[in-house]
Coordinates of C-alpha atoms in Angstrom, one line a residue:
V23 CA 46.0 63.4 139.8
S24 CA 47.6 62.8 136.4
T25 CA 49.1 66.3 136.4
M26 CA 50.5 65.7 139.9
S27 CA 52.0 62.4 138.7
A28 CA 53.5 64.1 135.7
K29 CA 55.0 66.7 137.9
T30 CA 56.4 64.1 140.2
S31 CA 57.8 62.1 137.3
S32 CA 59.2 65.3 135.8
G33 CA 60.8 66.2 139.1
G34 CA 62.4 62.8 139.4
E35 CA 63.8 63.1 135.9
K36 CA 65.3 66.5 136.7
E37 CA 66.8 65.2 139.9
A38 CA 68.3 62.2 138.2
S39 CA 69.5 64.5 135.4
G40 CA 71.1 66.8 137.9
T41 CA 72.9 63.8 139.5
R42 CA 74.2 62.6 136.1
N43 CA 75.4 66.1 135.3
E44 CA 77.3 66.5 138.5
T45 CA 78.9 63.1 138.0
L46 CA 80.0 63.9 134.5
G47 CA 81.0 67.4 135.6
E48 CA 83.4 65.7 138.0
R49 CA 84.9 63.8 135.1
G50 CA 85.5 67.1 133.3
C51 CA 82.9 67.0 130.5
L52 CA 83.1 70.7 129.5
G53 CA 84.6 73.5 131.6
E54 CA 82.9 76.8 131.9
A55 CA 85.5 78.5 129.6
K56 CA 85.0 75.9 127.0
K57 CA 81.2 76.2 127.2
R58 CA 81.4 80.0 126.7
Q59 CA 83.7 79.4 123.7
V60 CA 81.2 76.9 122.2
I61 CA 78.3 79.3 122.7
R62 CA 80.3 82.1 120.9
V63 CA 81.0 79.7 118.0
A64 CA 77.3 78.9 117.8
Y65 CA 76.5 82.6 117.6
V66 CA 79.0 83.1 114.8
I67 CA 77.6 80.1 112.8
A68 CA 74.0 81.4 113.2
A69 CA 74.9 84.9 112.2
L70 CA 76.7 83.8 109.0
D71 CA 74.0 81.3 108.2
L72 CA 71.3 83.9 108.5
T73 CA 73.3 86.5 106.5
F74 CA 73.6 84.1 103.6
L75 CA 69.9 83.1 103.8
F76 CA 68.7 86.8 103.7
M77 CA 71.2 87.5 101.0
Q78 CA 69.7 84.9 98.7
M79 CA 66.1 85.9 99.7
G80 CA 66.8 89.4 98.4
V81 CA 68.0 88.3 94.9
L82 CA 65.8 85.2 94.5
P83 CA 62.8 87.2 92.9
Y84 CA 65.2 88.7 90.4
L85 CA 66.8 85.4 89.6
A86 CA 63.4 83.7 89.2
K87 CA 62.2 86.5 86.9
S88 CA 65.4 86.3 84.8
L89 CA 64.6 82.6 84.2
G90 CA 61.0 83.4 83.1
L91 CA 59.2 82.4 86.3
D92 CA 56.0 84.5 86.8
S93 CA 54.5 85.6 90.1
V94 CA 52.4 82.4 90.4
G95 CA 55.4 80.2 89.8
F96 CA 57.4 82.2 92.3
G97 CA 54.7 81.6 94.9
Y98 CA 54.9 77.9 94.2
L99 CA 58.7 78.1 94.7
Q100 CA 58.3 79.8 98.1
T101 CA 55.6 77.3 99.1
I102 CA 57.8 74.3 98.2
F103 CA 60.6 75.8 100.4
G104 CA 58.1 76.3 103.2
V105 CA 56.8 72.8 103.1
L106 CA 60.3 71.3 103.0
Q107 CA 61.3 73.3 106.0
L108 CA 58.1 72.5 107.8
V109 CA 58.7 68.7 107.4
G110 CA 62.4 68.9 107.9
G111 CA 62.3 70.9 111.2
Y112 CA 61.2 68.0 113.3
I113 CA 63.4 65.4 111.5
F114 CA 66.4 67.8 112.0
G115 CA 65.6 68.0 115.7
R116 CA 65.4 64.2 116.1
F117 CA 68.7 63.9 114.2
A118 CA 70.3 66.4 116.7
D119 CA 69.0 64.3 119.6
Q120 CA 70.3 61.1 118.3
F121 CA 73.7 62.2 116.8
G122 CA 74.4 65.4 118.7
A123 CA 74.3 69.1 118.1
R124 CA 77.6 69.1 116.3
A125 CA 76.5 66.6 113.7
A126 CA 73.2 68.5 113.2
L127 CA 75.0 71.8 112.7
I128 CA 77.3 70.2 110.1
L129 CA 74.3 68.7 108.4
S130 CA 72.7 72.1 108.2
C131 CA 75.9 73.8 106.8
V132 CA 76.5 71.0 104.3
S133 CA 72.9 71.4 103.1
G134 CA 73.4 75.1 102.8
S135 CA 76.5 74.5 100.7
I136 CA 74.5 72.2 98.3
F137 CA 71.7 74.7 98.3
F138 CA 73.9 77.5 97.1
L139 CA 75.8 75.2 94.7
L140 CA 72.6 74.4 92.9
M141 CA 71.6 78.1 92.9
T142 CA 74.9 78.9 91.1
L143 CA 74.0 76.3 88.5
S144 CA 70.4 77.5 88.2
T145 CA 70.2 78.4 84.5
S146 CA 66.7 76.9 84.1
I147 CA 63.6 76.7 86.2
P148 CA 63.8 73.0 87.0
I149 CA 67.3 73.4 88.5
L150 CA 66.1 76.4 90.5
L151 CA 63.2 74.2 91.9
L152 CA 65.7 71.5 92.6
S153 CA 67.8 73.9 94.6
R154 CA 65.0 74.1 97.2
L155 CA 65.4 70.5 98.2
P156 CA 68.4 70.9 100.5
G157 CA 66.3 73.5 102.4
M158 CA 64.7 70.6 104.2
F159 CA 67.8 70.3 106.4
M160 CA 68.9 74.0 106.4
H161 CA 68.2 74.8 110.1
G162 CA 71.2 76.8 111.3
M163 CA 69.2 78.7 114.0
P164 CA 67.7 75.5 115.6
G165 CA 71.1 73.9 115.4
A166 CA 72.7 76.8 117.3
Q167 CA 69.8 76.7 119.7
K168 CA 70.4 73.0 120.3
V169 CA 74.1 73.7 121.1
I170 CA 73.2 76.4 123.5
T171 CA 70.5 74.3 125.2
D172 CA 73.0 71.5 125.7
V173 CA 75.7 73.6 127.4
T174 CA 73.6 76.0 129.5
S175 CA 71.7 75.4 132.7
S176 CA 68.0 76.0 132.9
S177 CA 68.5 79.4 134.7
Q178 CA 70.9 80.6 132.0
R179 CA 69.0 79.4 128.9
A180 CA 66.6 82.2 128.3
G181 CA 69.3 84.9 128.3
A182 CA 71.7 82.8 126.1
L183 CA 68.9 81.9 123.6
G184 CA 67.8 85.6 123.5
K185 CA 71.2 86.7 122.2
L186 CA 70.6 84.5 119.1
G187 CA 68.1 87.1 118.1
F188 CA 71.0 89.6 117.9
C189 CA 72.4 87.2 115.2
F190 CA 69.1 87.4 113.4
G191 CA 69.3 91.2 113.3
V192 CA 72.9 90.9 111.9
G193 CA 71.6 88.5 109.3
I194 CA 68.8 90.8 108.2
I195 CA 71.0 93.9 107.9
F196 CA 74.2 92.5 106.3
G197 CA 72.4 89.9 104.2
S198 CA 70.0 92.5 102.7
V199 CA 72.9 94.9 102.0
L200 CA 75.3 92.4 100.7
G201 CA 72.7 90.8 98.4
G202 CA 71.8 94.2 96.9
V203 CA 75.4 95.4 96.5
L204 CA 76.7 92.1 95.0
S205 CA 73.8 91.6 92.6
T206 CA 74.0 95.2 91.4
K207 CA 77.8 95.3 90.8
F208 CA 78.5 91.7 89.8
G209 CA 75.3 90.2 88.6
V210 CA 72.4 88.3 90.1
Y211 CA 74.5 85.1 90.6
A212 CA 77.2 86.8 92.7
P213 CA 75.4 86.4 96.0
T214 CA 75.0 82.7 95.4
Y215 CA 78.8 82.3 94.9
V216 CA 79.4 84.1 98.2
G217 CA 76.8 82.0 99.9
L218 CA 78.5 78.8 98.6
V219 CA 81.9 79.8 99.9
G220 CA 80.5 81.1 103.2
S221 CA 78.5 77.9 103.8
V222 CA 81.6 75.8 103.2
I223 CA 83.5 78.0 105.7
N224 CA 80.6 77.6 108.2
T225 CA 80.9 73.8 107.8
L226 CA 84.6 73.9 108.6
I227 CA 83.9 76.1 111.7
A228 CA 81.3 73.6 113.0
M229 CA 83.6 70.6 112.4
V230 CA 86.7 72.2 114.0
C231 CA 85.3 74.3 116.8
I232 CA 82.2 72.4 118.2
P233 CA 83.2 69.3 120.3
S234 CA 81.6 66.0 119.4
Q235 CA 80.2 65.6 122.9
I236 CA 78.9 68.8 124.6
K237 CA 76.4 67.4 127.0
P238 CA 76.3 64.4 129.4
E239 CA 75.2 61.1 127.9
S240 CA 71.5 60.3 128.5
D241 CA 70.2 57.2 130.2
P242 CA 69.8 54.2 127.8
H243 CA 66.0 54.2 128.3
Q244 CA 65.9 57.8 127.0
R245 CA 67.2 56.7 123.6
E246 CA 64.6 54.0 122.9
H247 CA 62.7 56.4 120.6
S248 CA 64.8 56.2 117.5
D249 CA 62.5 57.1 114.6
L250 CA 63.6 60.3 112.9
F251 CA 59.9 61.1 112.1
S252 CA 57.1 59.8 114.2
I253 CA 53.7 61.3 114.9
S254 CA 53.5 59.3 118.2
E255 CA 56.8 60.9 119.3
I256 CA 55.4 64.4 118.6
L257 CA 52.3 63.6 120.6
R258 CA 54.4 62.2 123.4
L259 CA 56.3 65.5 123.7
M260 CA 53.0 67.4 123.7
R261 CA 51.8 65.5 126.7
F262 CA 54.4 66.8 129.0
P263 CA 53.0 69.4 131.5
G264 CA 52.6 72.8 130.0
V265 CA 54.0 72.0 126.5
T266 CA 50.7 72.0 124.5
E267 CA 49.5 75.2 126.1
V268 CA 52.7 77.1 125.5
F269 CA 53.1 75.8 122.0
I270 CA 49.6 76.9 121.1
I271 CA 50.4 80.4 122.4
K272 CA 53.6 80.3 120.4
V273 CA 51.8 79.5 117.2
F274 CA 48.7 81.7 117.4
S275 CA 50.0 84.8 119.2
G276 CA 52.2 85.9 116.3
L277 CA 50.2 84.3 113.5
P278 CA 48.4 87.4 112.3
I279 CA 51.7 89.3 112.3
G280 CA 53.3 86.5 110.4
L281 CA 50.5 86.7 107.8
F282 CA 51.1 90.5 107.5
M283 CA 54.9 89.9 107.0
I284 CA 54.2 87.4 104.3
M285 CA 52.2 90.0 102.4
F286 CA 54.6 92.9 103.3
S287 CA 56.2 93.1 99.8
I288 CA 52.8 93.8 98.3
I289 CA 51.6 96.0 101.2
S290 CA 54.8 98.1 101.0
M291 CA 54.1 98.9 97.4
D292 CA 50.3 99.2 97.4
F293 CA 49.5 100.6 100.8
F294 CA 52.7 102.5 101.8
G295 CA 53.8 103.3 98.3
L296 CA 57.4 102.4 98.8
E297 CA 60.1 101.7 96.2
A298 CA 62.3 98.6 96.4
V299 CA 65.2 100.6 97.9
E300 CA 63.0 102.1 100.5
S301 CA 61.6 98.7 101.4
G302 CA 65.3 97.6 101.9
Y303 CA 65.9 100.5 104.3
L304 CA 62.8 99.5 106.2
M305 CA 64.1 95.9 106.5
S306 CA 67.4 97.2 107.8
Y307 CA 65.5 99.3 110.4
F308 CA 63.9 96.1 111.6
G309 CA 67.3 94.4 111.8
V310 CA 68.6 97.2 114.0
L311 CA 65.6 97.0 116.3
Q312 CA 66.1 93.2 116.5
M313 CA 69.7 93.6 117.5
V314 CA 68.9 96.3 120.2
V315 CA 66.0 94.3 121.7
Q316 CA 67.7 91.0 121.7
G317 CA 71.1 92.3 122.7
L318 CA 70.0 94.7 125.4
V319 CA 66.5 94.1 126.6
V320 CA 65.5 90.4 126.5
G321 CA 68.5 89.2 128.5
K322 CA 68.1 91.8 131.2
L323 CA 64.4 91.2 131.6
S324 CA 64.9 87.5 131.9
K325 CA 67.3 88.1 134.8
H326 CA 64.6 89.9 136.8
C327 CA 61.3 88.3 135.8
T328 CA 59.9 84.8 135.7
E329 CA 59.2 83.3 132.3
L330 CA 55.5 83.2 132.9
T331 CA 55.5 86.9 133.6
L332 CA 57.5 87.6 130.4
L333 CA 55.1 85.3 128.4
R334 CA 52.1 87.3 129.7
L335 CA 53.9 90.6 128.9
S336 CA 54.7 89.4 125.3
V337 CA 51.1 88.5 124.6
F338 CA 49.8 91.8 126.2
V339 CA 52.2 93.9 124.0
F340 CA 51.2 91.9 121.0
A341 CA 47.6 92.9 121.6
G342 CA 48.6 96.5 121.7
V343 CA 50.6 96.0 118.5
G344 CA 47.4 94.7 116.9
L345 CA 45.5 97.9 117.9
G346 CA 48.3 100.0 116.5
M347 CA 48.3 98.2 113.2
A348 CA 44.6 98.5 112.9
L349 CA 44.9 102.3 113.2
M350 CA 48.1 102.9 111.2
R351 CA 47.8 104.8 107.9
T352 CA 51.4 105.7 106.9
V353 CA 54.8 104.1 106.9
W354 CA 55.8 106.4 109.7
H355 CA 53.0 104.9 111.9
Y356 CA 54.4 101.5 111.0
C357 CA 57.9 102.5 112.1
I358 CA 56.5 103.4 115.5
V359 CA 54.4 100.2 115.8
A360 CA 57.5 98.2 114.8
V361 CA 59.2 99.0 118.1
P362 CA 56.7 97.1 120.4
L363 CA 56.2 94.6 117.5
V364 CA 59.9 93.5 117.5
F365 CA 60.0 93.5 121.3
A366 CA 57.0 91.2 121.6
F367 CA 58.0 89.0 118.7
S368 CA 61.6 88.5 120.1
M369 CA 60.5 88.0 123.7
L370 CA 57.8 85.5 122.8
A371 CA 60.1 83.5 120.6
T372 CA 62.9 83.4 123.2
I373 CA 60.7 82.6 126.2
T374 CA 58.6 79.9 124.6
D375 CA 61.7 78.2 123.2
S376 CA 63.3 78.3 126.7
I377 CA 60.1 77.0 128.5
L378 CA 59.5 74.2 126.0
T379 CA 63.1 72.9 126.1
K380 CA 62.9 72.8 129.9
A381 CA 59.6 71.0 129.9
V382 CA 60.9 67.9 128.1
P383 CA 63.8 65.5 128.9
S384 CA 67.2 66.6 127.8
S385 CA 67.3 63.8 125.2
D386 CA 64.3 65.4 123.5
T387 CA 65.4 69.1 123.4
G388 CA 66.4 68.8 119.7
A389 CA 63.0 67.4 118.7
M390 CA 61.3 70.2 120.7
L391 CA 63.4 72.9 119.0
G392 CA 62.7 71.3 115.7
I393 CA 58.9 71.5 116.3
C394 CA 59.4 75.1 117.4
A395 CA 61.3 75.8 114.2
S396 CA 58.4 74.5 112.1
V397 CA 56.1 77.4 113.2
Q398 CA 57.6 79.9 110.7
P399 CA 57.6 77.5 107.7
L400 CA 54.0 76.6 108.6
T401 CA 53.2 80.4 108.4
R402 CA 55.0 80.7 105.1
T403 CA 53.1 77.7 103.7
V404 CA 49.6 78.8 104.5
G405 CA 50.3 82.6 104.7
P406 CA 50.1 83.6 101.1
T407 CA 46.6 82.2 100.7
I408 CA 45.1 83.4 104.1
G409 CA 47.0 86.7 104.0
G410 CA 45.9 87.3 100.4
V411 CA 42.3 86.8 101.2
L412 CA 42.5 89.1 104.3
Y413 CA 44.3 91.9 102.4
K414 CA 42.1 91.7 99.3
Q415 CA 38.7 91.5 101.1
F416 CA 39.3 93.5 104.3
G417 CA 42.4 95.6 103.9
V418 CA 45.6 96.1 106.0
S419 CA 43.6 96.9 109.2
S420 CA 42.2 93.4 109.2
F421 CA 45.7 92.0 110.2
G422 CA 45.7 94.4 113.2
Y423 CA 42.2 93.6 114.4
L424 CA 42.9 89.8 114.1
Q425 CA 46.1 90.3 116.1
L426 CA 44.2 92.3 118.7
M427 CA 41.4 89.7 119.2
V428 CA 43.7 86.7 119.2
N429 CA 46.1 88.1 121.8
V430 CA 43.4 89.5 124.1
G431 CA 41.9 86.0 124.2
L432 CA 45.3 84.4 124.9
F433 CA 46.1 87.0 127.6
V434 CA 42.9 86.2 129.4
Y435 CA 43.6 82.5 129.1
L436 CA 47.2 83.0 130.5
W437 CA 45.9 85.2 133.4
K438 CA 43.2 82.7 134.5
S439 CA 44.9 79.4 133.8
K440 CA 47.6 77.7 135.8
I441 CA 50.1 76.4 133.3
P442 CA 52.7 74.2 135.1
L443 CA 55.9 76.1 134.4
E444 CA 59.3 76.1 136.1
E445 CA 59.3 79.5 137.7
M446 CA 62.9 80.5 137.3
K447 CA 65.0 83.6 136.6
S448 CA 68.3 83.7 134.8
Q449 CA 71.4 84.1 137.0

């Protein structure tokens, strides 16, 4: 009965929202051409943001080592950044809901500028640790997702969000290459100067090219929840039909792979026997796969299949990836497994974000995206400990077997349960 009531209430909200959208559309809120322009700008900001992020990730170990930070200290540095991003993800989302996607993107870009400024000044370990603090609000990808969510209809959302993964691939490839080239030719601090200038440019792009109002105003009663961080607000969002179930699938389906990727720098050396340059080539290979899958595959599938079908497909492929990882022995095996891995990872991320933003009121999409964005920082926070134990005690194959067992269980659950989703294909 409660589920039916929730569905009825949700339906009423959507109908009311549709009426409001039509009214504001008649007033000329944002034309279709302007919406497409805003989406393209969001893609550019996300691609640049990710490029700078991966650029500094590549040189950070060398910068930390040059300052005398050992491997344990570097682990603490990474954990601090993960915890800050974990806490800041939801706060950033609530900020976007209350002050708009433009303000949130500007906050992210300004935080990135301060982040890189502190890195350029990091001549000691305390300053390097201090440079992690702005990372709490560095959420360029969720900010771009919020912009796209605000200007797209429910039927267009999955395809538009999927193309953001193309930006992720661009960031991996160009960020890794730029970081390596700049640090080799001009020193370890060179990428931080480029990141600082680029983040300032990104800030200006967000200020000039993103309108202050890109979606219809919400009803007054939808703005009564004003706290930037509230456990009760998170629980309220989780009570919407289907949200808890889909979020649990989002967290656990890719968790074993996430643990594997956290340990990949060690696995690539010990298990695959790769040099640093070869590991860089492998990361570029991942970036190319990401671009191909997100740019050519995800959008097309979302036009022909319902989101529940694609969710089941992602989990099923993830189970197969687990089996492949359990049996792999060489880096060439891993290159083969990487193809379905990237497909499942990209599809799951896109579809779950799309489902979850549709399941909550439009005034809460930022908070929902913030919660989704906290999944990766959570993995980075607990990953080194859990992944280290798995690798040391049971070997590389343990990640594959865990991935297989988790996703077989989730697939059976998805097949038998009736999660209340909006069955819709992209237009």
